Tab-separated table of C-alpha atoms in Angstrom:
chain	number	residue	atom	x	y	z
A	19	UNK	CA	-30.414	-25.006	19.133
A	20	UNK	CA	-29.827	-24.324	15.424
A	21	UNK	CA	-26.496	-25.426	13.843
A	22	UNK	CA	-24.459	-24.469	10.597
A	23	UNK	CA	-22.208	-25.689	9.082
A	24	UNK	CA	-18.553	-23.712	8.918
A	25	UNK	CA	-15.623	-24.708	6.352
A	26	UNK	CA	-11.954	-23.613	6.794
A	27	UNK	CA	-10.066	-23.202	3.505
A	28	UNK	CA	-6.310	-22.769	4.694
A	29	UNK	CA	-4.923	-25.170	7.708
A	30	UNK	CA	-1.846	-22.549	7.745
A	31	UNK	CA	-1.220	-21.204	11.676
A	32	UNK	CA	-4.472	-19.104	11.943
A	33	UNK	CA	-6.456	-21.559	10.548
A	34	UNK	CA	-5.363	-24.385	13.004
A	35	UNK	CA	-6.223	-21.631	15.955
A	36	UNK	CA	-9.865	-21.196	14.630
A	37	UNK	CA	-10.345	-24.938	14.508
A	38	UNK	CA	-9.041	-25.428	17.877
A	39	UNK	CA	-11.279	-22.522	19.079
A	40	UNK	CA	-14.111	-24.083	17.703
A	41	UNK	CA	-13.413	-27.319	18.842
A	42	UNK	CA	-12.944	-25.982	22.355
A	43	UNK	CA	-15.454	-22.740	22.630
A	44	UNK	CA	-18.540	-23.558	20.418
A	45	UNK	CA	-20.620	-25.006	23.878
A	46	UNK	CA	-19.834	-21.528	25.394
A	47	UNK	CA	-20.700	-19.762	21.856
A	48	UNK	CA	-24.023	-22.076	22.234
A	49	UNK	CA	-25.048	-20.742	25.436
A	50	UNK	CA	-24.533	-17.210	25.077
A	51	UNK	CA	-25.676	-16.676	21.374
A	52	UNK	CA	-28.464	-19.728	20.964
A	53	UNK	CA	-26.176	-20.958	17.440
A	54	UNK	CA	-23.737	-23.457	17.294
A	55	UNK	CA	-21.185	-23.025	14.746
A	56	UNK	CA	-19.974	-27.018	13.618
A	57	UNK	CA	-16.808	-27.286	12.051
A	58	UNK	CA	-17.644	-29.459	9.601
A	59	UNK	CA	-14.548	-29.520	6.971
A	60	UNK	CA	-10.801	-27.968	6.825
A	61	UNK	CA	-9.624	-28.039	3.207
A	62	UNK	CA	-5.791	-27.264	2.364
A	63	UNK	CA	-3.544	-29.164	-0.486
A	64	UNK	CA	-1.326	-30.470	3.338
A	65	UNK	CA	-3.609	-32.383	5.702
A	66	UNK	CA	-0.631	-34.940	6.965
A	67	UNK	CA	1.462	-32.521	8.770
A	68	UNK	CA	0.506	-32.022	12.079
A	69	UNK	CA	-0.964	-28.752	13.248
A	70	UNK	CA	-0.867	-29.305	16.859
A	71	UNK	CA	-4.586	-29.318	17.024
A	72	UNK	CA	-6.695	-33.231	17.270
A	73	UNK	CA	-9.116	-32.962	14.463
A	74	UNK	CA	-12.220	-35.363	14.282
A	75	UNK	CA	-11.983	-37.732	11.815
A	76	UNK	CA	-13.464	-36.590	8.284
A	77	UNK	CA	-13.042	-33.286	8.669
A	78	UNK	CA	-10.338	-32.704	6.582
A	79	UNK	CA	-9.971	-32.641	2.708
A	80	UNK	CA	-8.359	-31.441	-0.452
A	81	UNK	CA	-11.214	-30.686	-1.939
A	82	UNK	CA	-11.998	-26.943	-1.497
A	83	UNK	CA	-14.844	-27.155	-3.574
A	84	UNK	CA	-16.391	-29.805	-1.914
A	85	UNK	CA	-15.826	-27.507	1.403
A	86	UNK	CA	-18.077	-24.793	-0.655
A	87	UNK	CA	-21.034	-27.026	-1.265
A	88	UNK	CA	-21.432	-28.201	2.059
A	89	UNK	CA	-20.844	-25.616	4.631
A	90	UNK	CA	-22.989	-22.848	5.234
A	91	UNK	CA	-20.457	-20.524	6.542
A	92	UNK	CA	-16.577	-20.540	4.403
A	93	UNK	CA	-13.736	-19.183	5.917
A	94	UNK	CA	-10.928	-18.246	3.639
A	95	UNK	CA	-7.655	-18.421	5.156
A	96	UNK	CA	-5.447	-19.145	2.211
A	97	UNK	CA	-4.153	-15.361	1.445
A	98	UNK	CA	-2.872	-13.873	-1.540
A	99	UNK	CA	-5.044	-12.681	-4.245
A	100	UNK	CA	-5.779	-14.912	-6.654
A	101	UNK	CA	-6.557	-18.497	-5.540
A	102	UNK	CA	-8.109	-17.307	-2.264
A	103	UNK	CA	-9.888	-14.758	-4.533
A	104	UNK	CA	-11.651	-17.775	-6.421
A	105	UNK	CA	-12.410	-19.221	-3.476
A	106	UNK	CA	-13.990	-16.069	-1.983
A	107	UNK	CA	-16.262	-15.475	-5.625
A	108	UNK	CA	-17.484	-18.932	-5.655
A	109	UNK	CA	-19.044	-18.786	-2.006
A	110	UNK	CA	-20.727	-15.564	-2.630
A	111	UNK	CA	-21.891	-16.784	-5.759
A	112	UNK	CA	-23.680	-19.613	-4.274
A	113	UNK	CA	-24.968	-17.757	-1.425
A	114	UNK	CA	-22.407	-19.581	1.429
A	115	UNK	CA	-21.391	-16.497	4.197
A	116	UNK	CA	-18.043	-15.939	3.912
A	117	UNK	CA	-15.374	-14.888	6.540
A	118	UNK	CA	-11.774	-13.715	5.952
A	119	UNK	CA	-8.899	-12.423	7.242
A	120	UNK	CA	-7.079	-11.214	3.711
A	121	UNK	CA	-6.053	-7.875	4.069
A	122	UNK	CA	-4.476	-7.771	0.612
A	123	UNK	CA	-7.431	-9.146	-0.903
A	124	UNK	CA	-10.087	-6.960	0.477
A	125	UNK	CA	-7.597	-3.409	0.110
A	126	UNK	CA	-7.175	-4.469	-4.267
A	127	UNK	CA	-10.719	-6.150	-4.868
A	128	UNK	CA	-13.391	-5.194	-2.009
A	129	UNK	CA	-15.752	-3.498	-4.169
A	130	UNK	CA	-15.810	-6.585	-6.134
A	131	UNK	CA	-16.089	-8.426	-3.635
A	132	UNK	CA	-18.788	-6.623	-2.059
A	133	UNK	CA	-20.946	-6.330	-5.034
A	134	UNK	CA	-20.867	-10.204	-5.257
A	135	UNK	CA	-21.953	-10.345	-1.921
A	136	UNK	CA	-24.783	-8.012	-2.426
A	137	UNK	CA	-26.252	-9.439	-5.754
A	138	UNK	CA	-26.366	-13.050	-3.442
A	139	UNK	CA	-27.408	-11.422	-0.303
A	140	UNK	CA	-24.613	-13.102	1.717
A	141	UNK	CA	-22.540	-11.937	4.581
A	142	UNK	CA	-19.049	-11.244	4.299
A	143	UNK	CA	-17.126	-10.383	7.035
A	144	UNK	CA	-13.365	-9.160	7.503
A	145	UNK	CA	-13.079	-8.467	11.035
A	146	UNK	CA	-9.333	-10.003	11.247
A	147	UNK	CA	-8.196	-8.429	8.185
A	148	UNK	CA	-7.075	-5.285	10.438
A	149	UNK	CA	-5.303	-5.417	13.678
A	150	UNK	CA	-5.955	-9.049	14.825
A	151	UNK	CA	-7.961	-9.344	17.892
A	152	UNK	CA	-8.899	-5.968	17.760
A	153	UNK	CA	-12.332	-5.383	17.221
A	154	UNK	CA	-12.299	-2.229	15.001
A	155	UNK	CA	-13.903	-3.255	11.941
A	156	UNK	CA	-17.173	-3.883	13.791
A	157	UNK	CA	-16.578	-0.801	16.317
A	158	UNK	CA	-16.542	1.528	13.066
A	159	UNK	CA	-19.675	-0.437	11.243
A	160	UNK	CA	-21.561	-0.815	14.298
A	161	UNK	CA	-20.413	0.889	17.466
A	162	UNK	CA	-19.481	4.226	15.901
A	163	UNK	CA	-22.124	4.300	13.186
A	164	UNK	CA	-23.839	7.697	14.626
A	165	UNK	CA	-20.465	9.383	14.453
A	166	UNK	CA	-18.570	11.348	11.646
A	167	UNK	CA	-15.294	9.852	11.473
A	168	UNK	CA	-12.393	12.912	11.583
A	169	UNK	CA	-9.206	11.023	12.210
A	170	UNK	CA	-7.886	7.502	12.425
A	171	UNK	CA	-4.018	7.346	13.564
A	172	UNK	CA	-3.367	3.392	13.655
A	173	UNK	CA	-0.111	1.400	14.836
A	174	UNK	CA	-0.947	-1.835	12.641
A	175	UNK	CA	1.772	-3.679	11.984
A	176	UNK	CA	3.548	-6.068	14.778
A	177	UNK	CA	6.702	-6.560	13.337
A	178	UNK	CA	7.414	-2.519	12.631
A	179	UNK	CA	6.408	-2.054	16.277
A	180	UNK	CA	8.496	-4.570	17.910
A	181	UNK	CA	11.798	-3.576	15.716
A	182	UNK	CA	10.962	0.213	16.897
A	183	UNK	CA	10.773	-0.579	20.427
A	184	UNK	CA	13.921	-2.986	20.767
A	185	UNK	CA	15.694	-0.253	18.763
A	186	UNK	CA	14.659	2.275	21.128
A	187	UNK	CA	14.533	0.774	24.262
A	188	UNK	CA	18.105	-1.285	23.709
A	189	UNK	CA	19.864	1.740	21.919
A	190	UNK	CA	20.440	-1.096	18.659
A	191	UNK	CA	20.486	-0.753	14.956
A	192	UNK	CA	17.750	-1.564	12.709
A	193	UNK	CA	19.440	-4.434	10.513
A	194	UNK	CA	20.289	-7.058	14.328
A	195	UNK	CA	16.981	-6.269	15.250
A	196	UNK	CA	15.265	-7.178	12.298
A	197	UNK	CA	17.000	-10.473	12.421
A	198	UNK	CA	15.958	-11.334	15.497
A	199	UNK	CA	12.230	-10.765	14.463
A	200	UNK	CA	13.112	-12.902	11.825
A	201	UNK	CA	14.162	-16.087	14.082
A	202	UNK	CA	11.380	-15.495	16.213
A	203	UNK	CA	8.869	-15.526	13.512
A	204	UNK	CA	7.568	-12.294	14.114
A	205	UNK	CA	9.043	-11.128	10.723
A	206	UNK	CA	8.867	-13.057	7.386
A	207	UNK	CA	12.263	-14.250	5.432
A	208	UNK	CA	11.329	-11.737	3.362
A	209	UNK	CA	9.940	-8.950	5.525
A	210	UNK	CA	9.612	-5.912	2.706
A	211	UNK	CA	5.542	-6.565	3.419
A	212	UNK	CA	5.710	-5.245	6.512
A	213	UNK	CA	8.776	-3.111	7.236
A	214	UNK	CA	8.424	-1.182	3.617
A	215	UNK	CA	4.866	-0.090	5.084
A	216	UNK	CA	2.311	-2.190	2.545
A	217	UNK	CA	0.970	-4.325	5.150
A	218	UNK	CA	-0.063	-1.376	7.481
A	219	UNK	CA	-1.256	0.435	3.738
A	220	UNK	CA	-3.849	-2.301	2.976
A	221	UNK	CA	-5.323	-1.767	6.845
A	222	UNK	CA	-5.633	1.433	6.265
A	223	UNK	CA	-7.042	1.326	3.404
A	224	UNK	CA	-9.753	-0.782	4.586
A	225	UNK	CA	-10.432	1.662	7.826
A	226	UNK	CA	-10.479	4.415	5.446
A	227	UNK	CA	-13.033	3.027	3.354
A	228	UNK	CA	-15.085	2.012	6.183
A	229	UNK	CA	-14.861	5.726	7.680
A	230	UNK	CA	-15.959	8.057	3.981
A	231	UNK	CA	-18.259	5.402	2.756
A	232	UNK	CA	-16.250	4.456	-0.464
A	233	UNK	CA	-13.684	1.283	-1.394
A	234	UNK	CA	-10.166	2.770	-1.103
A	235	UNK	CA	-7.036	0.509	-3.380
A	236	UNK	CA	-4.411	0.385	-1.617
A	237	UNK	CA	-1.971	2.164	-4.231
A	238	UNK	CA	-4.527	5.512	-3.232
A	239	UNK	CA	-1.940	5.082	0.057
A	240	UNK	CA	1.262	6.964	0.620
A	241	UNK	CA	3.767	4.333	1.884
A	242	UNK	CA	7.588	4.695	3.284
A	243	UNK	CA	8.615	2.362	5.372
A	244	UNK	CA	11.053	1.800	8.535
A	245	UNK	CA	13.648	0.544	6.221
A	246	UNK	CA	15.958	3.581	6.809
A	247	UNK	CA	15.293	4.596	9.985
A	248	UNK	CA	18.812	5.441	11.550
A	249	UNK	CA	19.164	4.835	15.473
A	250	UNK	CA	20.019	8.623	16.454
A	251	UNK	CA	16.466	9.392	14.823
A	252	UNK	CA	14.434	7.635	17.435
A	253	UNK	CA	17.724	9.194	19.849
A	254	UNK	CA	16.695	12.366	18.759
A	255	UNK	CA	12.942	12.156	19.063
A	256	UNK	CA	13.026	11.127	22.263
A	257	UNK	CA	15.516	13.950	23.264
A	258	UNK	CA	12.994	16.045	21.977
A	259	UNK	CA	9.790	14.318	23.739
A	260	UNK	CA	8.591	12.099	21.268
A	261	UNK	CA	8.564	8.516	19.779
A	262	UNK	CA	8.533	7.163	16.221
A	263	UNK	CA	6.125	4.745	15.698
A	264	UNK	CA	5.039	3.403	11.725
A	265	UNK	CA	1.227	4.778	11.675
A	266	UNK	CA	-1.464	4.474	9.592
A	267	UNK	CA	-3.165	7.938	9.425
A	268	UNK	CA	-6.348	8.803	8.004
A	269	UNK	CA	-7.559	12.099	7.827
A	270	UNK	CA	-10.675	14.146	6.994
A	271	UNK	CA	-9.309	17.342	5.729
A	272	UNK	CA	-12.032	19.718	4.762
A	273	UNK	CA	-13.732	16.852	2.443
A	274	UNK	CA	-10.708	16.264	1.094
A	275	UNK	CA	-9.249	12.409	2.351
A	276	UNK	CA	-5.954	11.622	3.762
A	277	UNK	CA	-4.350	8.885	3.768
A	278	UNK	CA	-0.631	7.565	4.386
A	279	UNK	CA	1.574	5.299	6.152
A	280	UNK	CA	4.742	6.500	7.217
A	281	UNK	CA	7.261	6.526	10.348
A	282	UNK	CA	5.768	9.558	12.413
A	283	UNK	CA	7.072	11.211	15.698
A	284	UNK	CA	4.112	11.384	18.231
A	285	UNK	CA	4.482	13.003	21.552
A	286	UNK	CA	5.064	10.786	24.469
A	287	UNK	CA	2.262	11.529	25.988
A	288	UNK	CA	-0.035	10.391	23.328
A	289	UNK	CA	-2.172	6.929	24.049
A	290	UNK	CA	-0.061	5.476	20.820
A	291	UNK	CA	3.507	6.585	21.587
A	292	UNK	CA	2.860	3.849	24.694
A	293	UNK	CA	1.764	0.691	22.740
A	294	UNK	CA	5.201	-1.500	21.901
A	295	UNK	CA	6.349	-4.483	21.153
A	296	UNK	CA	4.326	-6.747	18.784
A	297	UNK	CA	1.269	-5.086	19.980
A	298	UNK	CA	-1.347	-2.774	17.911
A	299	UNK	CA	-3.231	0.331	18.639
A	300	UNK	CA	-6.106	2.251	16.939
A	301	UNK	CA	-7.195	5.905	17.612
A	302	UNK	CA	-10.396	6.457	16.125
A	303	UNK	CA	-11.717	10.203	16.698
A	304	UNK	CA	-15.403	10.720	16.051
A	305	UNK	CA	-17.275	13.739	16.207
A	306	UNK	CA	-19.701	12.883	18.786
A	307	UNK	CA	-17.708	10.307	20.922
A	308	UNK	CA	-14.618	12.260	20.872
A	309	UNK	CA	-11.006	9.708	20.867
A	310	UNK	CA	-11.459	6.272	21.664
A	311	UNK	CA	-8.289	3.934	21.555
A	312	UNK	CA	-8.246	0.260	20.600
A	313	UNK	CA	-5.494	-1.979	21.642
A	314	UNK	CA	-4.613	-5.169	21.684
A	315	UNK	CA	-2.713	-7.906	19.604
A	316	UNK	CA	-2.690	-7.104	16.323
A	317	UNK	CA	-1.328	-10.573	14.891
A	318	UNK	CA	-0.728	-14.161	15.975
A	319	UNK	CA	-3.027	-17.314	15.872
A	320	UNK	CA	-5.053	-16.876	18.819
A	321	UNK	CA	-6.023	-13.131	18.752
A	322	UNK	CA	-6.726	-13.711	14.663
A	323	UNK	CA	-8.253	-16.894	15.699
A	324	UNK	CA	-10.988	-14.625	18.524
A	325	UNK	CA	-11.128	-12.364	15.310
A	326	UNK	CA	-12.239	-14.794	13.033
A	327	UNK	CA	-14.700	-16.832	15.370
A	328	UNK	CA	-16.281	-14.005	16.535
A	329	UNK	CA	-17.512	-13.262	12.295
A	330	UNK	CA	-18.734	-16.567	12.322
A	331	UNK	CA	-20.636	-16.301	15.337
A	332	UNK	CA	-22.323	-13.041	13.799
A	333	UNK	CA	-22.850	-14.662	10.069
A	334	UNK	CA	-24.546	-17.721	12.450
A	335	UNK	CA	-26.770	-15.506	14.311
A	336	UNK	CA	-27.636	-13.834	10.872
A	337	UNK	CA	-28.747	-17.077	9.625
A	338	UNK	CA	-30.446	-18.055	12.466
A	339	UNK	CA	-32.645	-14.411	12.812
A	340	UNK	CA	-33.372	-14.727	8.833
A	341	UNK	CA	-31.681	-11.189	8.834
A	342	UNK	CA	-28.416	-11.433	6.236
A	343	UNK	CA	-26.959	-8.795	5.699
A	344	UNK	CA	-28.570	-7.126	8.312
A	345	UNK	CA	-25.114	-4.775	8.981
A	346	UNK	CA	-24.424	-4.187	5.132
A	347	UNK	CA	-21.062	-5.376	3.801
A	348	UNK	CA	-20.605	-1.912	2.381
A	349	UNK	CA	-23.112	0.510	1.116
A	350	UNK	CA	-21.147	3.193	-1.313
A	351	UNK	CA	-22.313	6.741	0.039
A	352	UNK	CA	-19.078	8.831	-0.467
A	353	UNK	CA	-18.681	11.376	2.439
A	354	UNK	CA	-15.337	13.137	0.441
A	355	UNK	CA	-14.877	15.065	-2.239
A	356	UNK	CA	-11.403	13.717	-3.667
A	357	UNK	CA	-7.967	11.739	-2.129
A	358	UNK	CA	-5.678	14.449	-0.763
A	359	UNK	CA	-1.999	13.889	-2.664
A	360	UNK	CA	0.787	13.669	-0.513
A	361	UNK	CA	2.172	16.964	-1.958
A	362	UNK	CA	-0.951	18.717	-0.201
A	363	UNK	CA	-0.928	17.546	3.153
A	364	UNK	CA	0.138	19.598	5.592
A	365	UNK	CA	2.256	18.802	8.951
A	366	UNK	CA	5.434	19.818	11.181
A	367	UNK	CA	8.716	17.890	9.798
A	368	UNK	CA	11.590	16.919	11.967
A	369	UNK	CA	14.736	17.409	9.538
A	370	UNK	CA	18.330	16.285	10.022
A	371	UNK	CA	21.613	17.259	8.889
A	372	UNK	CA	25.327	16.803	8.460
A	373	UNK	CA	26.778	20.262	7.858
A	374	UNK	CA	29.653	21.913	7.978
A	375	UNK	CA	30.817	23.705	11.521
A	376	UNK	CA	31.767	27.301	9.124
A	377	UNK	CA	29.787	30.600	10.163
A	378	UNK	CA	26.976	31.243	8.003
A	379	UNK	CA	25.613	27.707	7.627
A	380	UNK	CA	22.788	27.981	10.065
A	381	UNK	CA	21.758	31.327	8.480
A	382	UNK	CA	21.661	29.854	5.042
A	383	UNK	CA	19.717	26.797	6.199
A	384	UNK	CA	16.933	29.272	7.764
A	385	UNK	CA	17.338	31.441	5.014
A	386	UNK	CA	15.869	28.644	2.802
A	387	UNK	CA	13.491	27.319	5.336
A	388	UNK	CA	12.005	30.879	5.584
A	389	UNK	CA	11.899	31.361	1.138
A	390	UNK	CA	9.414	28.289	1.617
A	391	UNK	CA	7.440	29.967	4.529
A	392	UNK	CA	8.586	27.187	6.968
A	393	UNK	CA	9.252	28.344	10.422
A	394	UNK	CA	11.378	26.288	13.183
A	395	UNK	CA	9.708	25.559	16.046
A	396	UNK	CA	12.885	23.956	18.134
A	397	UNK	CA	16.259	22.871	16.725
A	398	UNK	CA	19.404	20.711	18.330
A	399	UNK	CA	22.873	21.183	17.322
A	400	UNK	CA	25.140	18.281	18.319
A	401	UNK	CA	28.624	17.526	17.416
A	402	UNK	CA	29.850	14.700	14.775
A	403	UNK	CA	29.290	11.414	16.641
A	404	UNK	CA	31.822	10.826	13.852
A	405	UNK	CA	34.545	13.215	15.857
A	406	UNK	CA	34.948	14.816	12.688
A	407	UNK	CA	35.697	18.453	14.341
A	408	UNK	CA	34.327	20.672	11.059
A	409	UNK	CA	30.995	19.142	10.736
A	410	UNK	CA	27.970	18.814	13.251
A	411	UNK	CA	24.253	17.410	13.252
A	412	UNK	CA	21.499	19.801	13.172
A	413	UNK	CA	18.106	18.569	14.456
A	414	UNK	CA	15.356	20.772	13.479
A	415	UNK	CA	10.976	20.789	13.895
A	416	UNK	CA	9.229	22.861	12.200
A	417	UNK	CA	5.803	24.350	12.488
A	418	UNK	CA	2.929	23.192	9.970
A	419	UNK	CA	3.786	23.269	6.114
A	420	UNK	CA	2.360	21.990	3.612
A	421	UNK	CA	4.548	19.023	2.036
A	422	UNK	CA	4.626	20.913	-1.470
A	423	UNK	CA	7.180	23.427	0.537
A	424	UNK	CA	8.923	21.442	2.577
A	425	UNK	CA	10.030	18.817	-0.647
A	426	UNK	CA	10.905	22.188	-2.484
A	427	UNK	CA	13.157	23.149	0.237
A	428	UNK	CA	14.922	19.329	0.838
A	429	UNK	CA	16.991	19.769	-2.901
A	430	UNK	CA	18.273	23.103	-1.964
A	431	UNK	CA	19.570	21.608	1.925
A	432	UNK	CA	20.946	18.926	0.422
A	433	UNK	CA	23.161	20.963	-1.161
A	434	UNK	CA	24.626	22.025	2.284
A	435	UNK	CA	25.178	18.899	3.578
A	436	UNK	CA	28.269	16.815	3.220
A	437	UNK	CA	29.814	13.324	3.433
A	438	UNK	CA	27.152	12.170	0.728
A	439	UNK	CA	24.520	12.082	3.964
A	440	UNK	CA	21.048	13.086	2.975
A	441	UNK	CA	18.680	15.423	4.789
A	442	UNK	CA	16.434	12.867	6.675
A	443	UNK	CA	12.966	14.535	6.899
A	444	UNK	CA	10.373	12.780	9.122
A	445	UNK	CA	6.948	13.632	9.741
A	446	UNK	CA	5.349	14.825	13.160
A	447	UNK	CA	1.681	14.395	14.449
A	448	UNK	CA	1.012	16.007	17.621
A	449	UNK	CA	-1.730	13.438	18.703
């Protein structure tokens, strides 16, 4: 039975739930791979406080470095991108496989990363950096590696998802909701990662990258968040058959690649518009397999934990076969011809207004819809919910346009309507 030696840097949460799956699983990893991963050393500048997990005597250190020498296998569990970053380079450098779950790190310097990894001929592996437990990363590099990848549409963040189902299902406002994510950990103190949409931006920039064969920065995203969601916009969607979830989409647009994060409406009856609470869901469509969904937990310390065992289990069995690298870490062979700018994209908008109830309004609003070339496909007219007897909310979908005419259109609506509310314009995806 051949052993090797693995070294967590970072004893945050996920880091005690790989050490305790370790600790507990690596006779069953024995038996069905033939490797034993040994956790041999946990390094963090904390090893008093208690974790909830018994570690063996020894194990644990300050000493990082130390941790780099000796273990064949380093997992980097700090985050952030600069001390972890270090970390990361100096493994590589010496050869040691490296696993990590740092989304941030991976969506500003992969290729670096990468590169360091292939001038050593080390493994690094990143299945936990996107969606947790789920096992996408090695579904696109390995499972799906005879298809063309047209779309990804990805529901990636836990904390978006669970404020957009309690808001939906419980008929509450954004700011309660988000509060309560807040004291039950499922959103940070300071939560603009995740509910401003740059959390779900670095996963998909990662997926993307994996998909058209060329690093992706995150800042090559378009983000909006959930932020200003208003409760009679999921009221309305669903009225009109769909949900809003926060997705990461991807798209393959004649060579040309999409990619934004946004809140979208999706029909019901998609896979996606079912997956709530904390939970995450990927729909990968490939042009010989068709749609396949992934689902699953997309965050917490044992499904990141399963994530992050399971890449040390693979860099094991690559030691143990004398075949590193034997799935590249990422081989550049661009399958695009440029990033598609927001402005080009094309898709049906839901819009929303506060107008006033005076003939001629609704003819001027199509009036400028139609200058732009956008046709409605189905529009609600509901009174104030304010009571306010000479204005009323208009509700309108429109068929595909691309996002050049629709903006040029928004500063002319605005102009129609009144008590300082905005046109709220939301994107649709008929998945």
């Amino acid at each position: 039975m051949k052993e090797y030696k693995v070294g967590i840097i970072g004893f945050g949460t996920v880091g005690a739930g790989v050490a305790e799956n370790l600790l507990a699983n690596a006779d069953v990893i024995a038996k069905r791979t033939g490797v034993r991963p040994v956790l041999t050393k946990i390094a963090d500048l904390d090893i008093t406080t208690d974790r909830g997990v018994k570690i063996p005597e020894g194990i644990l250190t300050t000493d990082a470095m130390e941790l780099i020498d000796i273990c064949d296998i380093v997992v980097e569990l700090v985050g952030g991108t600069t001390v972890a970053k270090k970390f990361i380079l100096t493994a590589l450098n010496k050869g040691k496989s490296v696993v990590t779950a740092n989304k941030a790190l991976l969506s500003h310097y992969g290729q670096e990363l990468f590169d360091a990894a292939e001038k050593s001929g080390a493994d690094l592996y990143y299945e936990a950096s996107v969606a947790g437990g789920i096992p996408i990363i090695k579904s696109l590099r390995e499972g799906l590696v005879s298809n063309r990848i047209e779309r990804i549409y990805g529901i990636m963040n836990g904390t978006c998802n669970y404020i957009l189902t309690r808001m939906e299902n419980e008929g509450a406002d954004f700011a309660p909701i988000l509060a309560d994510a807040q004291k039950l950990g499922y959103a940070e103190a300071n939560p603009s990662l995740d509910i401003d949409g740059f959390d779900t931006a670095h996963k998909t920039s990662i997926l993307a990258s994996l998909a058209f064969g060329k690093w992706f920065n995150q800042e090559e995203v378009y983000v909006e968040g959930i932020r200003d969601l208003e409760l009679s916009d999921l009221a309305y969607a669903d009225e009109l058959g769909y949900r809003i979830k926060l997705l990461g989409i991807i798209k393959n647009n004649n060579g040309a690649i999409e990619m934004r994060v946004h809140p979208t409406l999706i029909p019901k009856k998609a896979l996606l518009a079912g997956i709530s609470d904390v939970f995450n869901g990927v729909v990968v469509d490939g042009d010989t397999v068709g749609q396949t969904l992934f689902y699953g937990r997309g965050a917490g310390r044992k499904a990141t934990a399963s994530a992050v065992v399971a890449d040390i289990t693979d860099a094991a069995l690559n030691f143990a076969s004398g075949s590193r690298q034997r799935i590249p870490n990422f081989n550049e062979a661009p399958q695009f011809d440029r990033v598609l700018p927001i402005e080009e994209s094309v898709s049906r908008f839901y819009l929303r207004l506060q107008v006033k109830d005076t003939p001629g309004v609704m003819a001027s609003i199509t009036q400028i819809l139609a200058d732009r070339g956008i046709n409605i496909s189905s529009l609600i007219q509901h009174e104030s919910q304010s009571g306010k007897a000479n204005s009323v909310s208009l509700v309108i979908l429109t068929h595909p346009v691309m996002e050049r005419s629709m903006r040029a259109a928004l500063s002319e609506l605005g102009v129609l309507s009144i008590n300082s509310s905005p046109v709220k314009l939301l994107r649709i995806e008929d998945i």
